[in-house]
Short mmCIF file of C-alpha atoms and ligand atoms in Angstrom, two decimals:
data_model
loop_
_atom_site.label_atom_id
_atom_site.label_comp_id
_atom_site.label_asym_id
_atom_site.label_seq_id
_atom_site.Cartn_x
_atom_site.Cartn_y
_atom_site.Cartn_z
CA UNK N 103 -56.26 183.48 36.84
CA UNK N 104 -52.16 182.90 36.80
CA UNK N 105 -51.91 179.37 37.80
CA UNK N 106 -48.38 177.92 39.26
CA UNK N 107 -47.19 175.47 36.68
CA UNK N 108 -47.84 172.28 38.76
CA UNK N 109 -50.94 173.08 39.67
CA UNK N 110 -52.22 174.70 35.59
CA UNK N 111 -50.30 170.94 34.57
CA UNK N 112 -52.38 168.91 36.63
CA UNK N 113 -54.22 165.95 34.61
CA UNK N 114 -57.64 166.97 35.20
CA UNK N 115 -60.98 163.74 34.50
CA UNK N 116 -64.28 165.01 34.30
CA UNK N 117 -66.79 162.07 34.64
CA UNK N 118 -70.26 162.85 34.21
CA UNK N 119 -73.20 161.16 31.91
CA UNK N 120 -74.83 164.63 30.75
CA UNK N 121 -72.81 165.48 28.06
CA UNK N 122 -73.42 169.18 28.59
CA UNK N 123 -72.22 168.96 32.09
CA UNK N 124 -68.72 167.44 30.24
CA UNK N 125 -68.30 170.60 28.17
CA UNK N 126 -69.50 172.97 30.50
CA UNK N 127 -66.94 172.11 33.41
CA UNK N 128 -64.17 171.36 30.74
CA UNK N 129 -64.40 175.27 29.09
CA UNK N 130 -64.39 176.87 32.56
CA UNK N 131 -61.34 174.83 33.50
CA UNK N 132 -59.70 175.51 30.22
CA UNK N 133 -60.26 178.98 29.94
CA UNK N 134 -58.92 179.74 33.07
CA UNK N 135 -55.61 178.18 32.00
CA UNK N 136 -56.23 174.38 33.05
CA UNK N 137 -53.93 172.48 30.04
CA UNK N 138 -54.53 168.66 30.94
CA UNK N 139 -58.67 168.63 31.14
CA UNK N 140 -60.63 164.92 30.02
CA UNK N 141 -63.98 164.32 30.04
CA UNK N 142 -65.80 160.99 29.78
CA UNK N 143 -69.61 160.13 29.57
CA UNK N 144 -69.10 156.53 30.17
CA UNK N 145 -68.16 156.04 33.99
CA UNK N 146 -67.06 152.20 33.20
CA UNK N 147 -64.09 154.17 31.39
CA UNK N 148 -62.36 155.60 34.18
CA UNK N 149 -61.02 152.59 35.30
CA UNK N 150 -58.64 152.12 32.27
CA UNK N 151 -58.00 155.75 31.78
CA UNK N 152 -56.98 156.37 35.50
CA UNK N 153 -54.57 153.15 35.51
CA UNK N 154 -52.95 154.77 32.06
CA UNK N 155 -53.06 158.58 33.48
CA UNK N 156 -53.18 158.59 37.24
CA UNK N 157 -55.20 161.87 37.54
CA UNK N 158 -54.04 164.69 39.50
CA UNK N 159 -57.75 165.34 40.19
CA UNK N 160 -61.45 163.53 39.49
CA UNK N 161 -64.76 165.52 39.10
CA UNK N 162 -66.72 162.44 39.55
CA UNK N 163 -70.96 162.60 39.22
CA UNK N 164 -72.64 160.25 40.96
CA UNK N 165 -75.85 159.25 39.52
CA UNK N 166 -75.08 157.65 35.96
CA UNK N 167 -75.92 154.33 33.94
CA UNK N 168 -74.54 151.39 34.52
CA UNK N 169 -71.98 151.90 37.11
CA UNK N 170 -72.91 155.07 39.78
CA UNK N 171 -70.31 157.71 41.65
CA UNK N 172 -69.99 155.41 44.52
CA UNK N 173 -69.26 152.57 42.95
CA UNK N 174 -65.99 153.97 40.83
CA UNK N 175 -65.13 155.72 43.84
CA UNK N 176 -64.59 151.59 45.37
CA UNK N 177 -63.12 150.13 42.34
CA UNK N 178 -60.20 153.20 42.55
CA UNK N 179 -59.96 152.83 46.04
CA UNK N 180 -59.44 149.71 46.12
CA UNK N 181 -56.54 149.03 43.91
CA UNK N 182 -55.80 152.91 41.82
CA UNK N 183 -55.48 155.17 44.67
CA UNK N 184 -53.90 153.81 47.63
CA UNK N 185 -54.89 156.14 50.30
CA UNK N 186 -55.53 159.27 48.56
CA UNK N 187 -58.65 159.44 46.58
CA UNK N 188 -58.46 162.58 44.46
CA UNK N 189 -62.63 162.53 43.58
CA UNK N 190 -64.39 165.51 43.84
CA UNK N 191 -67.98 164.40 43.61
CA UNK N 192 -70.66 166.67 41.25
CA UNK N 193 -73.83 166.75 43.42
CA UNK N 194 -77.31 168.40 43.14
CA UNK N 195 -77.37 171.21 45.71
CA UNK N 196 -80.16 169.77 48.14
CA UNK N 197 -78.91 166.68 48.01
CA UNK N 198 -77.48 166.37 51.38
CA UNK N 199 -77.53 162.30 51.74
CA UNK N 200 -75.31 161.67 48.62
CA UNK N 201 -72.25 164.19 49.83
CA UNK N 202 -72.29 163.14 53.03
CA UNK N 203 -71.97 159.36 52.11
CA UNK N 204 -69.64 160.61 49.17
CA UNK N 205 -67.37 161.97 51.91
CA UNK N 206 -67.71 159.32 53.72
CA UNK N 207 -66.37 157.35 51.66
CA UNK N 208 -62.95 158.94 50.77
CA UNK N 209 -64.41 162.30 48.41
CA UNK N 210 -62.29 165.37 49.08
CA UNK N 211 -64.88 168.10 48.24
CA UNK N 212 -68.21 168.20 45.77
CA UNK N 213 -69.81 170.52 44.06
CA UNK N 214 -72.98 171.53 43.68
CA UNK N 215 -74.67 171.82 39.85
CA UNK N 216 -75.71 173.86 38.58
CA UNK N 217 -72.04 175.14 38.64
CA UNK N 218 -71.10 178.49 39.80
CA UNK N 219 -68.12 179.25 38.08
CA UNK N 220 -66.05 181.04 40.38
CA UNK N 221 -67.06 178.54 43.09
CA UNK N 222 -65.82 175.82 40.52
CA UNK N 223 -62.46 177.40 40.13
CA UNK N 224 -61.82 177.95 43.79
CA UNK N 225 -62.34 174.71 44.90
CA UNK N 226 -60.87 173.15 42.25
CA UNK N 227 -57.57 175.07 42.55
CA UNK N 228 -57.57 174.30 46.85
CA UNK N 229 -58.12 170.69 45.91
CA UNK N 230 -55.44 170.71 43.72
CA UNK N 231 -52.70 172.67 46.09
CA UNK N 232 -53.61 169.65 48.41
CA UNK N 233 -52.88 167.39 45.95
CA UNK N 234 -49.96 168.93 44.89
CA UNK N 235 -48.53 169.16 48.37
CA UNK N 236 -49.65 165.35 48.77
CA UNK N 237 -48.04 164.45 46.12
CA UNK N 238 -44.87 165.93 47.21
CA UNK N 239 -44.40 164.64 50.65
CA UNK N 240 -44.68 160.78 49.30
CA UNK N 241 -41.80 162.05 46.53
CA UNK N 242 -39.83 162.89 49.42
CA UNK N 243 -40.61 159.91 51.73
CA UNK N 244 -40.01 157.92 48.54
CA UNK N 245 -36.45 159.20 47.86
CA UNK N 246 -35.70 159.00 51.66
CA UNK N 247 -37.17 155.67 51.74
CA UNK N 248 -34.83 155.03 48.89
CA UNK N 249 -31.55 156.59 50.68
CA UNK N 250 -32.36 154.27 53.58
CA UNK N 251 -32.40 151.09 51.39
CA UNK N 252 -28.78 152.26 50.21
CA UNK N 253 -27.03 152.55 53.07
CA UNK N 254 -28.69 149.40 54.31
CA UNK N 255 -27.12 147.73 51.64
CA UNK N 256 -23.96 149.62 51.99
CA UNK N 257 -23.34 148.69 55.46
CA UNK N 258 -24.38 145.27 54.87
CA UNK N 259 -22.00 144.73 52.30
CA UNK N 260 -19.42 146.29 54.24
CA UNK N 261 -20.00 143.69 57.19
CA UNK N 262 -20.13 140.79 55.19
CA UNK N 263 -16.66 141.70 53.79
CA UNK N 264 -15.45 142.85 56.99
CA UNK N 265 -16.32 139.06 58.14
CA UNK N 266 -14.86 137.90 55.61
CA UNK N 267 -11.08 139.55 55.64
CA UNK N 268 -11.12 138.42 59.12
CA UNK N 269 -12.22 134.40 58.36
CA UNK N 270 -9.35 134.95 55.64
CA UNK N 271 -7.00 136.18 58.54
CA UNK N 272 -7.76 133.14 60.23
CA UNK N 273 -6.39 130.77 57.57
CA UNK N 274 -4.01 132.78 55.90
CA UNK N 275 -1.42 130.92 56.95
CA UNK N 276 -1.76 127.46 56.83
CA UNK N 277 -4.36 128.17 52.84
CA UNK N 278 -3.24 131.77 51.28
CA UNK N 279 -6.12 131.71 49.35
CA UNK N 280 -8.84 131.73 50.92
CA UNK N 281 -10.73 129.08 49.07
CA UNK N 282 -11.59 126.71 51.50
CA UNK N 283 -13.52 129.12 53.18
CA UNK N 284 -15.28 130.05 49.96
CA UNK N 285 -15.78 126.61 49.07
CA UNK N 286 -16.57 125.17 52.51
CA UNK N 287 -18.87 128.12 53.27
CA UNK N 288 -21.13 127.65 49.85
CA UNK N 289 -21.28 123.69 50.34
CA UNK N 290 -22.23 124.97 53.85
CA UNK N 291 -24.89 126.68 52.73
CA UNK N 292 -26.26 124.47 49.55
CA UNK N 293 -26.40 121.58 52.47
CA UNK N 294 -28.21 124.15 54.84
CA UNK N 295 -30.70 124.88 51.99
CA UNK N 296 -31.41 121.22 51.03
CA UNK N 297 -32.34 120.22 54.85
CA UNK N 298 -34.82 123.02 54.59
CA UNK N 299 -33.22 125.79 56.75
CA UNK N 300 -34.85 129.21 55.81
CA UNK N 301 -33.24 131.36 53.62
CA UNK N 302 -32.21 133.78 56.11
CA UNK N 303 -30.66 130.98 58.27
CA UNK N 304 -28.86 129.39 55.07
CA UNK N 305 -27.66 133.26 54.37
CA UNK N 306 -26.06 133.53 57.98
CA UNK N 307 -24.56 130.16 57.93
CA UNK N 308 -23.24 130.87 54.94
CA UNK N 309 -21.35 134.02 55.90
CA UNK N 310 -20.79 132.33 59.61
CA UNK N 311 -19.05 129.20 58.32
CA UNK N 312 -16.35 131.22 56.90
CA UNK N 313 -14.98 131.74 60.87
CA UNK N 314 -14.70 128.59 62.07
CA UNK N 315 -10.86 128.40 62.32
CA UNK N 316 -10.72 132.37 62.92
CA UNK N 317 -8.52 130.72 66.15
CA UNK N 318 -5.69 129.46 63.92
CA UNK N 319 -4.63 132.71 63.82
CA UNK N 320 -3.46 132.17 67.58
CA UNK N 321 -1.29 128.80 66.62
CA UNK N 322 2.36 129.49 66.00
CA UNK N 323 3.85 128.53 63.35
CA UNK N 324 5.60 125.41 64.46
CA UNK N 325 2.45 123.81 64.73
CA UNK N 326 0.15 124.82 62.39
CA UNK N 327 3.22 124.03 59.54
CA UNK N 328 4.96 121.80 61.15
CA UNK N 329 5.07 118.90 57.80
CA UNK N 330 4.62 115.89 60.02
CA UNK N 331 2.37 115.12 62.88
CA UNK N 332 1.66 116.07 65.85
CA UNK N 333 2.44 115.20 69.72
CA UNK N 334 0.06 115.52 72.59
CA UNK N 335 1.16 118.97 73.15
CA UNK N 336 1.24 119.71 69.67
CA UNK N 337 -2.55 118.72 69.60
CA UNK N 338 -3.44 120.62 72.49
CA UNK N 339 -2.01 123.75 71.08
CA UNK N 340 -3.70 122.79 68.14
CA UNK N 341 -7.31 122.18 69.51
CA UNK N 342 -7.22 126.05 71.36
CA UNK N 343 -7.91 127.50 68.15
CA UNK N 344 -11.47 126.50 69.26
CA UNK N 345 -11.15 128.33 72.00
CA UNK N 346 -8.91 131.17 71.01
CA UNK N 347 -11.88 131.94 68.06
CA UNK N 348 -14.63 131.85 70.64
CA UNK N 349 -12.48 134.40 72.61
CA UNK N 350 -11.72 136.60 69.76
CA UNK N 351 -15.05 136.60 68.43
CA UNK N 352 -16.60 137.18 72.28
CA UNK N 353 -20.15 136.87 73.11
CA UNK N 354 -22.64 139.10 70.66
CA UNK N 355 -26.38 139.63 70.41
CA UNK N 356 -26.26 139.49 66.70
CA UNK N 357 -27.61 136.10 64.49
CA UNK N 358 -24.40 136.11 62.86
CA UNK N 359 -22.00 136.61 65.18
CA UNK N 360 -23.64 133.83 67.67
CA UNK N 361 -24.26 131.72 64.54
CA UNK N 362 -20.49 131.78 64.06
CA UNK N 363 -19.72 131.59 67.63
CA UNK N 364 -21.68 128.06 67.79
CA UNK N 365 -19.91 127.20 64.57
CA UNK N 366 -16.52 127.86 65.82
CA UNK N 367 -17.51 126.47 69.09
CA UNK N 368 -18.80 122.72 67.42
CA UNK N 369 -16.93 122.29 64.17
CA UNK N 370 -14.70 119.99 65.74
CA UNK N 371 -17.84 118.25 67.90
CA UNK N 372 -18.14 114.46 66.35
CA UNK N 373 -21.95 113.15 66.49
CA UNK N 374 -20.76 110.09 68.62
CA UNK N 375 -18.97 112.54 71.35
CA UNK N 376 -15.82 111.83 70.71
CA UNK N 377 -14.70 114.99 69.58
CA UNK N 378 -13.16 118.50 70.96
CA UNK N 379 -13.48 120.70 72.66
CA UNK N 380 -16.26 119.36 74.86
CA UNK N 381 -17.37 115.88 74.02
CA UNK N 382 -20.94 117.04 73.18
CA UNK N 383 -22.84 114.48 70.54
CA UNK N 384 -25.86 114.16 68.36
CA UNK N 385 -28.51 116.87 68.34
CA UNK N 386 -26.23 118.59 71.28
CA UNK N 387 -24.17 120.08 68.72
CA UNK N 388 -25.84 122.77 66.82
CA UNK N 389 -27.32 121.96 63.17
CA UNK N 390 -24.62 124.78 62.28
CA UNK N 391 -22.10 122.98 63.19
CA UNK N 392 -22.85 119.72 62.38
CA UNK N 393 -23.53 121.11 58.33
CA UNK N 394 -19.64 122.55 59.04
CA UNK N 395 -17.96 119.48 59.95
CA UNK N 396 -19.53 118.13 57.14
CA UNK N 397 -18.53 120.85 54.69
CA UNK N 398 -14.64 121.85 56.37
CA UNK N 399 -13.45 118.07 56.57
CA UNK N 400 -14.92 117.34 52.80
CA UNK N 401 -12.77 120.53 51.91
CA UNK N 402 -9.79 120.07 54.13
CA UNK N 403 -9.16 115.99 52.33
CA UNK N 404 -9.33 117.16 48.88
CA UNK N 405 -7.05 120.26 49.99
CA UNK N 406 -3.41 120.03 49.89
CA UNK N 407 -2.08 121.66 53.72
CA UNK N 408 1.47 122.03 55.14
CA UNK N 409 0.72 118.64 56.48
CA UNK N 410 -0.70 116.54 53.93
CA UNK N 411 -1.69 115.82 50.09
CA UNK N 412 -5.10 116.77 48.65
CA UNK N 413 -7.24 113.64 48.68
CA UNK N 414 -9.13 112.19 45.65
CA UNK N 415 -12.67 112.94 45.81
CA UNK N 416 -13.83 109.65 46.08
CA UNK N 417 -11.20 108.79 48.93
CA UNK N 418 -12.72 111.99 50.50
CA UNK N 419 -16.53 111.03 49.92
CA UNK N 420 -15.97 107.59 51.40
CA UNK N 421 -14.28 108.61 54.32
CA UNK N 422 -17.18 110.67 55.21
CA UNK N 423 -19.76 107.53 54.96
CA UNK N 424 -17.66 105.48 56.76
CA UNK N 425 -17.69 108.16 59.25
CA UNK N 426 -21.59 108.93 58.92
CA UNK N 427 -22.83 108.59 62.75
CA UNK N 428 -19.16 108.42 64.20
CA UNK N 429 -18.15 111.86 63.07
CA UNK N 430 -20.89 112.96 61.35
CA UNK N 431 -24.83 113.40 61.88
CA UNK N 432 -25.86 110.53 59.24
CA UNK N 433 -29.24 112.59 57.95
CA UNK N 434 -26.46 115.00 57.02
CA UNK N 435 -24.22 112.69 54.87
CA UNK N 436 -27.27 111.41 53.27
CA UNK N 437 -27.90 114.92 52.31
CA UNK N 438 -24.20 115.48 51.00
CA UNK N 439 -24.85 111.99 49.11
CA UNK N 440 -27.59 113.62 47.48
CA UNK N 441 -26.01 116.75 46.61
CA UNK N 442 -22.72 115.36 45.67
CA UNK N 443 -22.76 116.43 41.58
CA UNK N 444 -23.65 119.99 42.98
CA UNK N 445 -20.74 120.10 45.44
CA UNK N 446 -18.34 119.10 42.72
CA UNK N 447 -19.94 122.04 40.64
CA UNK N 448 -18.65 124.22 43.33
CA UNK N 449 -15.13 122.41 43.69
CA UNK N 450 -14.53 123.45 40.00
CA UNK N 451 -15.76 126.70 39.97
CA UNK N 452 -13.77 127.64 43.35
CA UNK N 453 -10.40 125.43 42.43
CA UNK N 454 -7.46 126.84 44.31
CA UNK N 455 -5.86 127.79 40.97
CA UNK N 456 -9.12 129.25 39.25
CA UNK N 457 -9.22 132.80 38.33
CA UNK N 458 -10.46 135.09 40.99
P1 C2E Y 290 -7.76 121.35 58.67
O1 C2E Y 290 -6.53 120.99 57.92
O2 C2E Y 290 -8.58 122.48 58.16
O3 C2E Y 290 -8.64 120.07 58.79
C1 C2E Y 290 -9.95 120.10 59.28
C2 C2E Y 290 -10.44 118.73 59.63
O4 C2E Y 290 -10.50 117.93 58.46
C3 C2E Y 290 -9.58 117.99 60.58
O5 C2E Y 290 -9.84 118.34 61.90
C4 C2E Y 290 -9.98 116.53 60.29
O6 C2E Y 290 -11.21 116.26 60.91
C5 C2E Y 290 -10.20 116.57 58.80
N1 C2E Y 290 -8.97 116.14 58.12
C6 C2E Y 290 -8.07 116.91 57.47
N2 C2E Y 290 -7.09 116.19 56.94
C7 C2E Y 290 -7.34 114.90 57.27
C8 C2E Y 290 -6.69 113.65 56.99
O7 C2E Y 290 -5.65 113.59 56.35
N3 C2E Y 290 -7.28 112.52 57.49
C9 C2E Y 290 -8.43 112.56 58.21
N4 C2E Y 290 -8.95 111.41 58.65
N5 C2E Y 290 -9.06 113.73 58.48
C10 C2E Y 290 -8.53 114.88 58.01
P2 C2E Y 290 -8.74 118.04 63.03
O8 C2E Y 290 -8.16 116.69 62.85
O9 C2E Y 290 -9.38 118.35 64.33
O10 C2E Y 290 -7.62 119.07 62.72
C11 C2E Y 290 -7.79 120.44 62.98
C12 C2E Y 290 -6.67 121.20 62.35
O11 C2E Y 290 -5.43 120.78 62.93
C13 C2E Y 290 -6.50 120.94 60.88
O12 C2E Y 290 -7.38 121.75 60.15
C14 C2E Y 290 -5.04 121.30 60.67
O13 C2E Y 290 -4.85 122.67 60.60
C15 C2E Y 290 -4.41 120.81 61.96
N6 C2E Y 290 -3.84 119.45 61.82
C16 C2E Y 290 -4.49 118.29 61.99
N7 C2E Y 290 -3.63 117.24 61.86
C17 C2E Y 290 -2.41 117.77 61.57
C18 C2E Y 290 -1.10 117.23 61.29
O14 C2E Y 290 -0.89 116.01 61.29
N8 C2E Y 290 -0.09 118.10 61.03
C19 C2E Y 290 -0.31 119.45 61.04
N9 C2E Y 290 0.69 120.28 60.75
N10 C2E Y 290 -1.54 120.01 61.26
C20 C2E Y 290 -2.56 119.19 61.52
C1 SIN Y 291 -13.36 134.09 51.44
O1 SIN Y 291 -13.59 134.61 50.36
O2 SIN Y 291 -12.22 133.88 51.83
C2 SIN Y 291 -14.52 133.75 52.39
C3 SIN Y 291 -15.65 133.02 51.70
C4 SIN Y 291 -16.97 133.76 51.67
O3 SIN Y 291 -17.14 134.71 52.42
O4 SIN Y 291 -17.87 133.41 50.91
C1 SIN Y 292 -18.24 117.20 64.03
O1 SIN Y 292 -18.01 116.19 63.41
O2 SIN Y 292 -17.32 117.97 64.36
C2 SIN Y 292 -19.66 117.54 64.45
C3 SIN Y 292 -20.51 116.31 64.62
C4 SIN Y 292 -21.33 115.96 63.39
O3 SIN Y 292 -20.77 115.87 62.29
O4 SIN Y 292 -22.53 115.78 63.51
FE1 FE Y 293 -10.91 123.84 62.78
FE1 FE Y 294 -11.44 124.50 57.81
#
């Protein structure tokens, strides 16, 4: 019989306890043009040797010492063969019982001994086209499945540098570099993590916290570097970029974009109420925003701006007790505390003048 090459390469297990029954099946396969044929004696093998081989195709007997058909068919169901069982079971012809449970429990086909060989062959080969076309499809899904992942991660990359050329538009002005949103955003997101915020959450603040003065881009220049500081109208020009980044972000059913709308929104909130734009306090103002007062005003005093020197770090750190439940949510500075040799760790690595 000319065999298609998939089909005459298929790995090929005969499992049986009669010897003779081993040789028998494995010289019709093979002299029909079968090249991959095994045969075992000892069904407690088959295990092992499908793990190692993954066979195309099982000719499994079922009653045999120590461990019987059924039984190997549920130990390579259960964990071998996810949900294509490739066992053809070797049954006596008038034993009716023992195929129909065999098929019952995942067997493709059997075959009845003593074998007829051209009965053998043909089922064999149908099994095998099966198989072979089984095989095939989950190739396929697998490399679509594959394609998909890709351009998930394409387009999620793409966003999250999308997000973060505009945060960088935002304070291009007043910080060319960009760094305080780096460094803001990770100390952001350490503090996020250390409060126990899922992952996820902690990912989207981190990526969120990077647009909370998106709005400066909407404050002329005579205010936002204007050296000295300001009047009451300069401050009220000022305070809009709240609401000029709320405007130009709009109103979005996305985690990331209403995570950074709330950020932009609060990051200016104090926990005692006295902050802009709305007066809200304590647990009013999101835990987003709260972590991003924390992390922007720790980054803005040890940051040089048009308007004043960088602080020393420990100028900067005390400021922030002093200001734990005035300006800040206390739990949160106790957390900052905490993480304080990390933060620093970040500081250095993201320095204004480091390599980028
Ligand atoms: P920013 O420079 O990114 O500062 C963010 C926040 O960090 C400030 O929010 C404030 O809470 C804190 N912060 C920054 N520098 C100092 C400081 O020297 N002392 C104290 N105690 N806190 C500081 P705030 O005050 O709502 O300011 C929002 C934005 O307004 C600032 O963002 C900055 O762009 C601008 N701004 C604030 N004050 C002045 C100023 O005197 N002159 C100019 N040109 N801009 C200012
Ligand atoms: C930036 O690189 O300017 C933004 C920070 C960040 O997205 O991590
Ligand atoms: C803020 O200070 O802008 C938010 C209030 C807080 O820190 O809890
Ligand atoms: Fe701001
Ligand atoms: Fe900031």
């Amino acid at each position: 019989m000319d065999l298609p090459e998939a089909i005459r390469n298929a790995k090929i297990l005969i499992v049986d306890d009669t010897q003779v029954n081993v040789i028998l099946l494995e010289a019709i396969l093979s002299n029909s043009g079968y090249l991959d044929v095994t045969g075992v004696t000892d069904p407690r093998k088959v295990e092992a040797m499908h793990r190692e081989r993954r066979y195309d195709l099982i000719l499994l007997d079922i009653q045999m010492p120590h461990l019987d058909g059924f039984r190997v068919m549920e130990i390579l169901s259960r964990d071998l063969c996810g949900d294509y069982l490739p066992v053809v079971v070797l049954t006596a012809l008038n034993d009716r019982e023992t195929r129909l449970r065999a098929l019952e429990m995942g067997a493709k086909d059997f075959l009845t001994k003593p074998f007829e060989q051209s009965e053998v062959l043909h089922r064999i080969h149908n099994m095998l086209e099966v198989r072979m076309l089984y095989a095939e499809r989950q190739r396929r899904n697998e490399i679509l499945e594959e394609r998909v992942r890709e351009r998930t991660r394409d387009l999620e990359e793409n966003w999250q540098e999308t997000i973060r050329c505009l945060a960088r538009a935002g304070e291009f002005r007043d910080n060319e570099t960009g760094r305080h949103l780096l460094r803001m955003s990770k100390i952001a997101h350490r503090i996020a993590l250390a409060i126990g915020l899922p992952d996820e959450q902690a990912d989207i603040i981190l990526a969120a916290s990077c647009l909370h003065d998106l709005g400066k881009i909407g404050i002329p220049d005579r205010v936002l570097l204007k050296p000295g500081s300001f009047d009451d109208e300069e401050w009220a020009i000022m305070r809009s970029h709240v609401a000029i980044g709320c405007r130009i972000l709009g109103e979005h059913p996305s985690p990331l974009l209403r995570t950074a709308r709330t950020v932009i929104l609060h990051h200016h909130e104090k926990w005692d109420g006295s902050g802009y734009p709305n007066g809200v306090k304590g647990e009013e103002i999101s835990i987003e925003g709260r972590i991003c007062a924390v992390s922007d005003v720790f980054d803005a005093l040890t940051s040089e701006r048009p308007y004043k020197k960088a602080w020393p770090v420990e100028k900067a750190v005390a400021l922030l007790n002093e200001e734990a439940g005035r300006h800040f949510d206390p739990a949160l500075i106790e957390t900052f505390n905490l993480l304080l040799p990390e933060i620093l760790a970040i500081r250095a690595a993201n320095a204004d003048d480091a390599e980028s």
